[in-house]
mmCIF file with all atom_site columns, C-alpha atoms in Angstrom:
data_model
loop_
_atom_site.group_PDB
_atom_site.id
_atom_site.type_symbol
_atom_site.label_atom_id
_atom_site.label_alt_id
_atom_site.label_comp_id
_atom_site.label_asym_id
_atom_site.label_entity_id
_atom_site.label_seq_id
_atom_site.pdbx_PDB_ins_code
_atom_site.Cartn_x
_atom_site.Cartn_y
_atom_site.Cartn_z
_atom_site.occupancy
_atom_site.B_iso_or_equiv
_atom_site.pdbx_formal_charge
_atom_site.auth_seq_id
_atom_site.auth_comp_id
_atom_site.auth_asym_id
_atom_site.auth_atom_id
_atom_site.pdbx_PDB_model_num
ATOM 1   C CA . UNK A 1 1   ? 40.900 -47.474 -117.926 1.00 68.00 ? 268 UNK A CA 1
ATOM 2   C CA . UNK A 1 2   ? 42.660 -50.773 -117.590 1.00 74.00 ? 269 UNK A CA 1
ATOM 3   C CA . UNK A 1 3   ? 45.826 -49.732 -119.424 1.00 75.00 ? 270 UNK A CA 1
ATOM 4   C CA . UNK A 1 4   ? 44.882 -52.072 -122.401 1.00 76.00 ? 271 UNK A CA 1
ATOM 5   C CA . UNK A 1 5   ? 43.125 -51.452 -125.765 1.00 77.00 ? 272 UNK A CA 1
ATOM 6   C CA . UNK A 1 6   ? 41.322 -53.741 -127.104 1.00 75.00 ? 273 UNK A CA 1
ATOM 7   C CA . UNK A 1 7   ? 37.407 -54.634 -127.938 1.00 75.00 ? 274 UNK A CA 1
ATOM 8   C CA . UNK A 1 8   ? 36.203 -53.466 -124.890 1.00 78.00 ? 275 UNK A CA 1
ATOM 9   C CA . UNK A 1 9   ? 37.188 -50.332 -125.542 1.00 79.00 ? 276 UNK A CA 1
ATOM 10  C CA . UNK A 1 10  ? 35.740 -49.752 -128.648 1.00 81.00 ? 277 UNK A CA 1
ATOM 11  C CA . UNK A 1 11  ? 32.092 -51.399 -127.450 1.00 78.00 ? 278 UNK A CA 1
ATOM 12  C CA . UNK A 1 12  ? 31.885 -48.713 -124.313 1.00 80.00 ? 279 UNK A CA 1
ATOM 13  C CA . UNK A 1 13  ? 32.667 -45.656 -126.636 1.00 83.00 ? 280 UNK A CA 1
ATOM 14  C CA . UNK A 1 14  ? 30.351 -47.022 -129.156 1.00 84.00 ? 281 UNK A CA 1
ATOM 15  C CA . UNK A 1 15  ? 27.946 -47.553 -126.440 1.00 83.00 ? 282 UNK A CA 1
ATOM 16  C CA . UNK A 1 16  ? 28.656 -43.749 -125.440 1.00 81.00 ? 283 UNK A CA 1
ATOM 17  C CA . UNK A 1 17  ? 28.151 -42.392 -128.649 1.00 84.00 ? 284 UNK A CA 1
ATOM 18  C CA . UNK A 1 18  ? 25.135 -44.454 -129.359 1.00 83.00 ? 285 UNK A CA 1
ATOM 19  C CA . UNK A 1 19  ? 23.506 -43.506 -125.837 1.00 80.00 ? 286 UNK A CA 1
ATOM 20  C CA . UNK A 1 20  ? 25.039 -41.256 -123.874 1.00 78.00 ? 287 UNK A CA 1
ATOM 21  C CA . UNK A 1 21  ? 25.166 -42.276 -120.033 1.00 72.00 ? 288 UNK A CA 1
ATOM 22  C CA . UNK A 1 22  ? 28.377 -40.865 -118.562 1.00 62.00 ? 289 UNK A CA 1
ATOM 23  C CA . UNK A 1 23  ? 27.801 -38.787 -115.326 1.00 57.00 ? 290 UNK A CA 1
ATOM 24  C CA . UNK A 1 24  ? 30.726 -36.007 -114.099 1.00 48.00 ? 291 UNK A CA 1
ATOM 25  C CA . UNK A 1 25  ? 34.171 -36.584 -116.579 1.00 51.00 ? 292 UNK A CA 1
ATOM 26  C CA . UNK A 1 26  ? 32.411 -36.425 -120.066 1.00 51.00 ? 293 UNK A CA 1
ATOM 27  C CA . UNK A 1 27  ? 33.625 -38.542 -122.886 1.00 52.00 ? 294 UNK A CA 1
ATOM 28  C CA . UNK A 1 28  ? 35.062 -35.870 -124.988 1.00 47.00 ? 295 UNK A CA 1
ATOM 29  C CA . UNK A 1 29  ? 37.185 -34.965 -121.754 1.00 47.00 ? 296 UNK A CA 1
ATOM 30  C CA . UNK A 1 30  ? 38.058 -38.358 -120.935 1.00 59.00 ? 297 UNK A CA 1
ATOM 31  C CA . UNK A 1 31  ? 40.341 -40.886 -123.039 1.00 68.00 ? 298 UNK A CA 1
ATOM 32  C CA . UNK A 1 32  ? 37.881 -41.907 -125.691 1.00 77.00 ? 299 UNK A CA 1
ATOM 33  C CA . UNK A 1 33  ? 38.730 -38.638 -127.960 1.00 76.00 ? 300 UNK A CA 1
ATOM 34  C CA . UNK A 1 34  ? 41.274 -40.614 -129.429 1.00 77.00 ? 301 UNK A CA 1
ATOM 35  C CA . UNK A 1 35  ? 42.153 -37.777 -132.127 1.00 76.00 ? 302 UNK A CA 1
ATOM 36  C CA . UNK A 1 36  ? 41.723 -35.140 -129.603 1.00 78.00 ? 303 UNK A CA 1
ATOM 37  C CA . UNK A 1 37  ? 38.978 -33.484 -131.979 1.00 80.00 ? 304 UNK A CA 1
ATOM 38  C CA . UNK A 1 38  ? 37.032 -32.164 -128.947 1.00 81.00 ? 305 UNK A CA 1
ATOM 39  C CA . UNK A 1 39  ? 34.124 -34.947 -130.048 1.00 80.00 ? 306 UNK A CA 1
ATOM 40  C CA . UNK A 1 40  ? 33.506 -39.180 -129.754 1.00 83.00 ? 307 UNK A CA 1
ATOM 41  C CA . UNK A 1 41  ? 32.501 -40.022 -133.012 1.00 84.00 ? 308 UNK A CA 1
ATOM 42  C CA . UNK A 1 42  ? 32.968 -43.076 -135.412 1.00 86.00 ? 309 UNK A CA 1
ATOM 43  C CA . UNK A 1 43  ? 36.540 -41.696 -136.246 1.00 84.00 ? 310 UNK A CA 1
ATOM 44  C CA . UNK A 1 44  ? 37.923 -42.509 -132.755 1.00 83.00 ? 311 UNK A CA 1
ATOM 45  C CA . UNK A 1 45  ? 36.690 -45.790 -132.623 1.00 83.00 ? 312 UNK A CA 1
ATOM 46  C CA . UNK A 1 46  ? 38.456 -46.537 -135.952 1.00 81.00 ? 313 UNK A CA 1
ATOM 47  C CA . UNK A 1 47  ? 41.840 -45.554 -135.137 1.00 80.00 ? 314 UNK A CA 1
ATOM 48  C CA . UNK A 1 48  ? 41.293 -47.313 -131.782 1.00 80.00 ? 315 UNK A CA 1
ATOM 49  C CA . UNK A 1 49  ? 40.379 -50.607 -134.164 1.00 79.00 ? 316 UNK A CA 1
ATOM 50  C CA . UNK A 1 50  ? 43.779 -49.433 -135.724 1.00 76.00 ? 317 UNK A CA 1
ATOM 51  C CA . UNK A 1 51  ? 45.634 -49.842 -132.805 1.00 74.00 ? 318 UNK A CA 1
ATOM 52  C CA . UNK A 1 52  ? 44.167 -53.286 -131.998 1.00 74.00 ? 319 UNK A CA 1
ATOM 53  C CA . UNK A 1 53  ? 44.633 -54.952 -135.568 1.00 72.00 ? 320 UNK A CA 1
ATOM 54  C CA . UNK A 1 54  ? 48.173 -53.279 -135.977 1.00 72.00 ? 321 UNK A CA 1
ATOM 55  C CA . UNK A 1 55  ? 50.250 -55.158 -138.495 1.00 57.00 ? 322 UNK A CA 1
ATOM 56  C CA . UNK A 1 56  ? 47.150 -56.663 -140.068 1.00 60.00 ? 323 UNK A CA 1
ATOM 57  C CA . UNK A 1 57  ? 47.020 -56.537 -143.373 1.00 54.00 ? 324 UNK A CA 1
ATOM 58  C CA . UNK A 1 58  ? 45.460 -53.417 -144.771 1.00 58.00 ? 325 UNK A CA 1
ATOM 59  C CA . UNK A 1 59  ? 43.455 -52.358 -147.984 1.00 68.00 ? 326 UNK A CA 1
ATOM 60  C CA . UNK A 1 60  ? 43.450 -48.898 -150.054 1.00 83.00 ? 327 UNK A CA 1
ATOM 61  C CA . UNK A 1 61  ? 41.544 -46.622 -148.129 1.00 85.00 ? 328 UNK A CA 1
ATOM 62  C CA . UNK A 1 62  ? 38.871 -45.034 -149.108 1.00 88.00 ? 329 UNK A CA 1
ATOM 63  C CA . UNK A 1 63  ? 38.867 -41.271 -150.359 1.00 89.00 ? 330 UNK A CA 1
ATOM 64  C CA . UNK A 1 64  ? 35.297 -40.803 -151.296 1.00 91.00 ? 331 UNK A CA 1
ATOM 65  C CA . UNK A 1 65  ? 32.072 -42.603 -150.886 1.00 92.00 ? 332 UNK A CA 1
ATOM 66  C CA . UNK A 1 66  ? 28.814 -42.795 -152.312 1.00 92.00 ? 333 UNK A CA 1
ATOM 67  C CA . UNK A 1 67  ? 26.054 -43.325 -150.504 1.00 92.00 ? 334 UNK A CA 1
ATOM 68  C CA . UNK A 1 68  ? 22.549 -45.380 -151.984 1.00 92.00 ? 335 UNK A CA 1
ATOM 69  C CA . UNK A 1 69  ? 19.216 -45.306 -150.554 1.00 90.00 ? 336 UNK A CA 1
ATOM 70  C CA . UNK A 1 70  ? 16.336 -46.919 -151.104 1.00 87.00 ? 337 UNK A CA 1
ATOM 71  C CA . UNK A 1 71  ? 13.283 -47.864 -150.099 1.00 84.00 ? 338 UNK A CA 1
ATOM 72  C CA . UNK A 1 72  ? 14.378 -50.813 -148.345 1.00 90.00 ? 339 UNK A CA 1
ATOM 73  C CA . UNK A 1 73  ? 17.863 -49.910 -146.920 1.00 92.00 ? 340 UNK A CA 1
ATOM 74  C CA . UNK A 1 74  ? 20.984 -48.129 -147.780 1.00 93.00 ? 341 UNK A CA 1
ATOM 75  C CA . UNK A 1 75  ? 24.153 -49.275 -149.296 1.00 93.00 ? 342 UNK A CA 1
ATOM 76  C CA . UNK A 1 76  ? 27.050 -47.674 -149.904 1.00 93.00 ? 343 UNK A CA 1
ATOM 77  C CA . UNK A 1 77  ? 29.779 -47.600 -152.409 1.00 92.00 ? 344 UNK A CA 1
ATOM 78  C CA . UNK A 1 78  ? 33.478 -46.351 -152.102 1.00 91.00 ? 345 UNK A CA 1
ATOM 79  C CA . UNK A 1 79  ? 37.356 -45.841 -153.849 1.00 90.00 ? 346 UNK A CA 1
ATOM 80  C CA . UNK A 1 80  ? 38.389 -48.047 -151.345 1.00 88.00 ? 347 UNK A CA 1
ATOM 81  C CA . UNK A 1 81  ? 38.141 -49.280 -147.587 1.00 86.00 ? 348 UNK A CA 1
ATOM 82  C CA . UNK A 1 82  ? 35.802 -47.257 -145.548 1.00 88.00 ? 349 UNK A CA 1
ATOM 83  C CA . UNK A 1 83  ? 36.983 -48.481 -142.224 1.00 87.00 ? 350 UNK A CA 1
ATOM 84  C CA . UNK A 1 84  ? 33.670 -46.916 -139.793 1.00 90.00 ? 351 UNK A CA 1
ATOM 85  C CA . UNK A 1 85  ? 30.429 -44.977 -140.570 1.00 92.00 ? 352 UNK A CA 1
ATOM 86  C CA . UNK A 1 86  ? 27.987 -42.920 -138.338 1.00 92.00 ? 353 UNK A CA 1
ATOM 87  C CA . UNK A 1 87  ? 24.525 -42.092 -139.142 1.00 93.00 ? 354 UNK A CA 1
ATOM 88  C CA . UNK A 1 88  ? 22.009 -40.248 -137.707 1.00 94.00 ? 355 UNK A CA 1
ATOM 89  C CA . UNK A 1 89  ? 18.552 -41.091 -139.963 1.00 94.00 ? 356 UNK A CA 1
ATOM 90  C CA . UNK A 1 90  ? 14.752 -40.235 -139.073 1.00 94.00 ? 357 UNK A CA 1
ATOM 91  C CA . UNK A 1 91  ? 11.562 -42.242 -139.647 1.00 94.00 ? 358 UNK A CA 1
ATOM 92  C CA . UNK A 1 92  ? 8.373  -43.030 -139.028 1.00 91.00 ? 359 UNK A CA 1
ATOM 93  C CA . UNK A 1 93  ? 7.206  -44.697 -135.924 1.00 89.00 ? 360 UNK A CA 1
ATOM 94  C CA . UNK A 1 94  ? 6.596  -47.990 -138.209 1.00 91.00 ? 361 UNK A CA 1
ATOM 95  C CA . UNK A 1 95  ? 10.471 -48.020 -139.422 1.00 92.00 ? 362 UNK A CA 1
ATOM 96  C CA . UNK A 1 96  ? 12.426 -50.948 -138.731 1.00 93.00 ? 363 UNK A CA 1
ATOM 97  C CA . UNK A 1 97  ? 16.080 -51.534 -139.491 1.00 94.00 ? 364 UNK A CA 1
ATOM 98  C CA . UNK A 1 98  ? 18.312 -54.622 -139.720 1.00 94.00 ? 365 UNK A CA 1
ATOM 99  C CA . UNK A 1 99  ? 21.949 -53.661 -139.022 1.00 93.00 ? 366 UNK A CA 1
ATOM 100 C CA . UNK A 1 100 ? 24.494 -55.633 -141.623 1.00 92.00 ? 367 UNK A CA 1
ATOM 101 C CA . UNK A 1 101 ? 26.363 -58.464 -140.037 1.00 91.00 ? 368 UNK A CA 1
ATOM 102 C CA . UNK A 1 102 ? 29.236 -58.642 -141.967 1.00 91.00 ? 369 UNK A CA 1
ATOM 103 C CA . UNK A 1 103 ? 31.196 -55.580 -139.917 1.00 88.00 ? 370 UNK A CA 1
ATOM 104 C CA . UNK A 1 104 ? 33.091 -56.019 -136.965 1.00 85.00 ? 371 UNK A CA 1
ATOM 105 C CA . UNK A 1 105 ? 30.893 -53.562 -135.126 1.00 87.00 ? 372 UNK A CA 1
ATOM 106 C CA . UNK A 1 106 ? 27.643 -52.669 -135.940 1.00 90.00 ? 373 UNK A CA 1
ATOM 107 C CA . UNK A 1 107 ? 24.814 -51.465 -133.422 1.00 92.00 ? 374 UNK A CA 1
ATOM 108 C CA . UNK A 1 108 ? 22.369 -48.684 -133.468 1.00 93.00 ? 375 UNK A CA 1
ATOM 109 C CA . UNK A 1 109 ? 19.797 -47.190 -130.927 1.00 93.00 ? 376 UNK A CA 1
ATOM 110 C CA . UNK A 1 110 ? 16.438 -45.960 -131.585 1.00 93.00 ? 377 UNK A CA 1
ATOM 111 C CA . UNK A 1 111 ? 15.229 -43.438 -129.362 1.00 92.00 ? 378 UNK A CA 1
ATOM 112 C CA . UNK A 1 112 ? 11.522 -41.886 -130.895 1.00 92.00 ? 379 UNK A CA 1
ATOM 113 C CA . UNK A 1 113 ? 11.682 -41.242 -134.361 1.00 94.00 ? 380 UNK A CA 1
ATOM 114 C CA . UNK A 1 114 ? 15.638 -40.671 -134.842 1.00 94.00 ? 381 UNK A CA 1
ATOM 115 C CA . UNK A 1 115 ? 17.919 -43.866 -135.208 1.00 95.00 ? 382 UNK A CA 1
ATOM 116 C CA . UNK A 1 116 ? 22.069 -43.251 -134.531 1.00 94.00 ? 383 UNK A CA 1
ATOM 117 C CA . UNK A 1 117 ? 24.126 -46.204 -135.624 1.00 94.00 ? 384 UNK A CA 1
ATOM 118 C CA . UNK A 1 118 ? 27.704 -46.730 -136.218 1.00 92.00 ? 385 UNK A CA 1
ATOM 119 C CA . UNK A 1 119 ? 29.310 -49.454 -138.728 1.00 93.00 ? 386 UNK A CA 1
ATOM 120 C CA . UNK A 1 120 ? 32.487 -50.404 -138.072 1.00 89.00 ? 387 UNK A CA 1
ATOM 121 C CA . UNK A 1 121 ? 34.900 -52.537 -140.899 1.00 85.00 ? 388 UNK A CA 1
ATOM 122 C CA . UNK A 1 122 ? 32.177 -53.312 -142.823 1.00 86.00 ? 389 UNK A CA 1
ATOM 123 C CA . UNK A 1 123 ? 33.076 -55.916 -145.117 1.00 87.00 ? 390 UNK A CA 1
ATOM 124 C CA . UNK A 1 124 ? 30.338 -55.394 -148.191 1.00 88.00 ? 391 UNK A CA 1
ATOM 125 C CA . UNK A 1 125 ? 28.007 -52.662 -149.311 1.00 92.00 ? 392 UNK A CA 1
ATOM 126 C CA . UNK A 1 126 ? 25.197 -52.894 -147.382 1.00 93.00 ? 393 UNK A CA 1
ATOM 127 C CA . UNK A 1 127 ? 25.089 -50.557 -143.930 1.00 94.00 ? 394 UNK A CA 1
ATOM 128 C CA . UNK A 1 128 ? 21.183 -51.667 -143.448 1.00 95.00 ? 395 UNK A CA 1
ATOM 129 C CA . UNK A 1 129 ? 17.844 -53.327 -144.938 1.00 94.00 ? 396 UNK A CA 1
ATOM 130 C CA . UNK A 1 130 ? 14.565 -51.219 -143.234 1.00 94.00 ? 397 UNK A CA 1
ATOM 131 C CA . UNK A 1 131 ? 11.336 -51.263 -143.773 1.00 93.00 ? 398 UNK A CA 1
ATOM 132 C CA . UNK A 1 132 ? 9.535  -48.155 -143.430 1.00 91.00 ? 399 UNK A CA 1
ATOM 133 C CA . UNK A 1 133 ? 10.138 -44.471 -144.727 1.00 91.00 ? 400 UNK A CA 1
ATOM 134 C CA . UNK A 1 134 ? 13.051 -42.730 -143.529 1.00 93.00 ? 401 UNK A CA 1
ATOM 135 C CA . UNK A 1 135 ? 15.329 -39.690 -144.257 1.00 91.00 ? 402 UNK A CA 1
ATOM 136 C CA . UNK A 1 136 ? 19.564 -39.940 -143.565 1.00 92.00 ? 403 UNK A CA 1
ATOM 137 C CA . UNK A 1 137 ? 20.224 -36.941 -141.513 1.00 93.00 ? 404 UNK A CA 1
ATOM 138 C CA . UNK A 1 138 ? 23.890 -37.383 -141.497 1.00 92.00 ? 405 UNK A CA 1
ATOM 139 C CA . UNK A 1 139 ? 26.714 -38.901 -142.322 1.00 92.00 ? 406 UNK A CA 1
ATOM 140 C CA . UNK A 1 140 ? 30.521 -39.312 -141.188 1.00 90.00 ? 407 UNK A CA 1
ATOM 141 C CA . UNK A 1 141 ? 32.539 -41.769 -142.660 1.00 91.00 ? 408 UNK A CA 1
ATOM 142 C CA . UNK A 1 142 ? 36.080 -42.386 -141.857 1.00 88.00 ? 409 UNK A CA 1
ATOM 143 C CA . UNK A 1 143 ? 39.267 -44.507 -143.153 1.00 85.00 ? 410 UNK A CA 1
ATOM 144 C CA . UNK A 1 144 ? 42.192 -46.140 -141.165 1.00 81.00 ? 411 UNK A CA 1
ATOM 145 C CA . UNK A 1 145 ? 43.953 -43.213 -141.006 1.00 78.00 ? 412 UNK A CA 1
ATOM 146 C CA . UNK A 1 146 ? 41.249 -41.390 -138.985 1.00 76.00 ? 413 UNK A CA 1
ATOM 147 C CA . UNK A 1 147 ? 40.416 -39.272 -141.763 1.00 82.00 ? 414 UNK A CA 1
ATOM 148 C CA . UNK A 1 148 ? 37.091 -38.017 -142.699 1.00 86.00 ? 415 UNK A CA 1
ATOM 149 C CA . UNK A 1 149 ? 35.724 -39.677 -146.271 1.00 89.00 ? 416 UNK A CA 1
ATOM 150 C CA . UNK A 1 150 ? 33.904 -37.211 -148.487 1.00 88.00 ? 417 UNK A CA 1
ATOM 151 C CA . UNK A 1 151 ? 30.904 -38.926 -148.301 1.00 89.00 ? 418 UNK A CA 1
ATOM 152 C CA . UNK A 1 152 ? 27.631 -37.898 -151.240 1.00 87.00 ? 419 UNK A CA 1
ATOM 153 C CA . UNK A 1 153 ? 24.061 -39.516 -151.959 1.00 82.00 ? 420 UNK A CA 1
ATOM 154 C CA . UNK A 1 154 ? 23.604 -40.898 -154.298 1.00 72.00 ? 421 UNK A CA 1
ATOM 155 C CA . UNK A 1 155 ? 20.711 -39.427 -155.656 1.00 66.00 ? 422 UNK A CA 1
ATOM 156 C CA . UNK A 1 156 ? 20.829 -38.011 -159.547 1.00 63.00 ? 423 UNK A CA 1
ATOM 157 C CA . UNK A 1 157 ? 21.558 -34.378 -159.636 1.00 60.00 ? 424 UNK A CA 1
ATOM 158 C CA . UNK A 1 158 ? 20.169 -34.044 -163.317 1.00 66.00 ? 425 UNK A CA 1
ATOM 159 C CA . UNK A 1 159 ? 18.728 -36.086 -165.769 1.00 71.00 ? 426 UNK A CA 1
ATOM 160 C CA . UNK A 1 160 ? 17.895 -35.261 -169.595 1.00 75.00 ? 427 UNK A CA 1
ATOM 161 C CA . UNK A 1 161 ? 15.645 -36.636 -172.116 1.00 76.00 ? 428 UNK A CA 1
ATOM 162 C CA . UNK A 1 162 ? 17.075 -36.660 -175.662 1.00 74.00 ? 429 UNK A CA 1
ATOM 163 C CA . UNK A 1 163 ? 15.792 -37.550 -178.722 1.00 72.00 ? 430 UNK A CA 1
ATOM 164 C CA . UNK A 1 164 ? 14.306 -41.045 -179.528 1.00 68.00 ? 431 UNK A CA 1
ATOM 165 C CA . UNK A 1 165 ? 15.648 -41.114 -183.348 1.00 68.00 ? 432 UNK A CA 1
ATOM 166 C CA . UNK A 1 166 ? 16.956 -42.600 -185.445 1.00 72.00 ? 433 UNK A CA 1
ATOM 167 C CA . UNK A 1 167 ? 15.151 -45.473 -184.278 1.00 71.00 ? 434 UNK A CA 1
ATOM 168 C CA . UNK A 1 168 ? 17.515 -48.811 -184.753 1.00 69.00 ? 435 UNK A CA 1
ATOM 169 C CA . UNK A 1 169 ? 14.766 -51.015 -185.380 1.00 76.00 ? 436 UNK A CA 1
ATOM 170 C CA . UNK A 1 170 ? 13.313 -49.166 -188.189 1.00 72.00 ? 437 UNK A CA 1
ATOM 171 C CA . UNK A 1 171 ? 15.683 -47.531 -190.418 1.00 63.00 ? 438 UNK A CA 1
#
């Protein structure tokens, strides 16, 4: 509320999202909604990034992502530039999770056994290394435009076993 946009803005709604804390005026009420959705999610806080980078060079954005997990983290692999992604994953009370540093924002907050993070321009594939097991909940990804991604695991929806003839190392 100090008629500027800039980081600030995007660490308090992040921090709202994250943890909610606001007492009377909601979020979704209050000048966060960005998109005017009805909802403070990951795609506010990108078009809010939009508005502070401005004239910056931009990549393709992304249409579609894939998203990889495994035992040890999840990546996550896309058409183009996924500008933010939210998350919402459960675990065990012996998960751990190392946020990627190579995004301008990237924070999460435990709270039990659910963890909520949000990634923010990240600049390679990985969202997270974890130890520990844990199950993605959900996902929204968005692109500079504000637009959702269609985001899909990554995990094989069939697999086949054909035959093992002719065999190339004995004709």
């Amino acid at each position: 509320a100090d008629d500027q946009v800039n980081v600030l803005d995007v660490i308090i709604i992040v921090g709202e999202i994250l943890d909610p804390e606001w007492e009377g005026e909601s979020c979704e009420t209050a000048t966060a909604d960005v998109n005017a959705d009805g909802s403070v999610n990951v795609l506010d806080i990108v078009e809010i990034v939009g508005v502070i980078l401005e004239g910056e060079a931009r990549t393709v954005d992304a249409s579609s992502a894939t998203i990889f997990k495994a035992d040890d983290g999840v990546t996550i692999e896309a058409d183009g530039f996924v500008a933010g992604i939210e998350m919402k994953i459960s675990h065990d009370t012996d998960f751990s999770i190392e946020l990627t540093d190579n995004a301008m924002v990237s924070e999460y907050v435990t709270k039990g056994n659910t963890t909520h993070l949000i990634v923010v321009a990240l600049e390679d594939e990985i969202i997270f290394s974890s130890n520990g097991d844990f199950t993605i909940d959900e996902v929204i990804a968005a692109n500079t435009n504000g637009e959702y991604i269609n985001v899909s695991n990554g995990v094989p929806t069939a697999f086949g076993l054909s035959a093992a003839y002719p065999n190339p190392f004995n004709p």
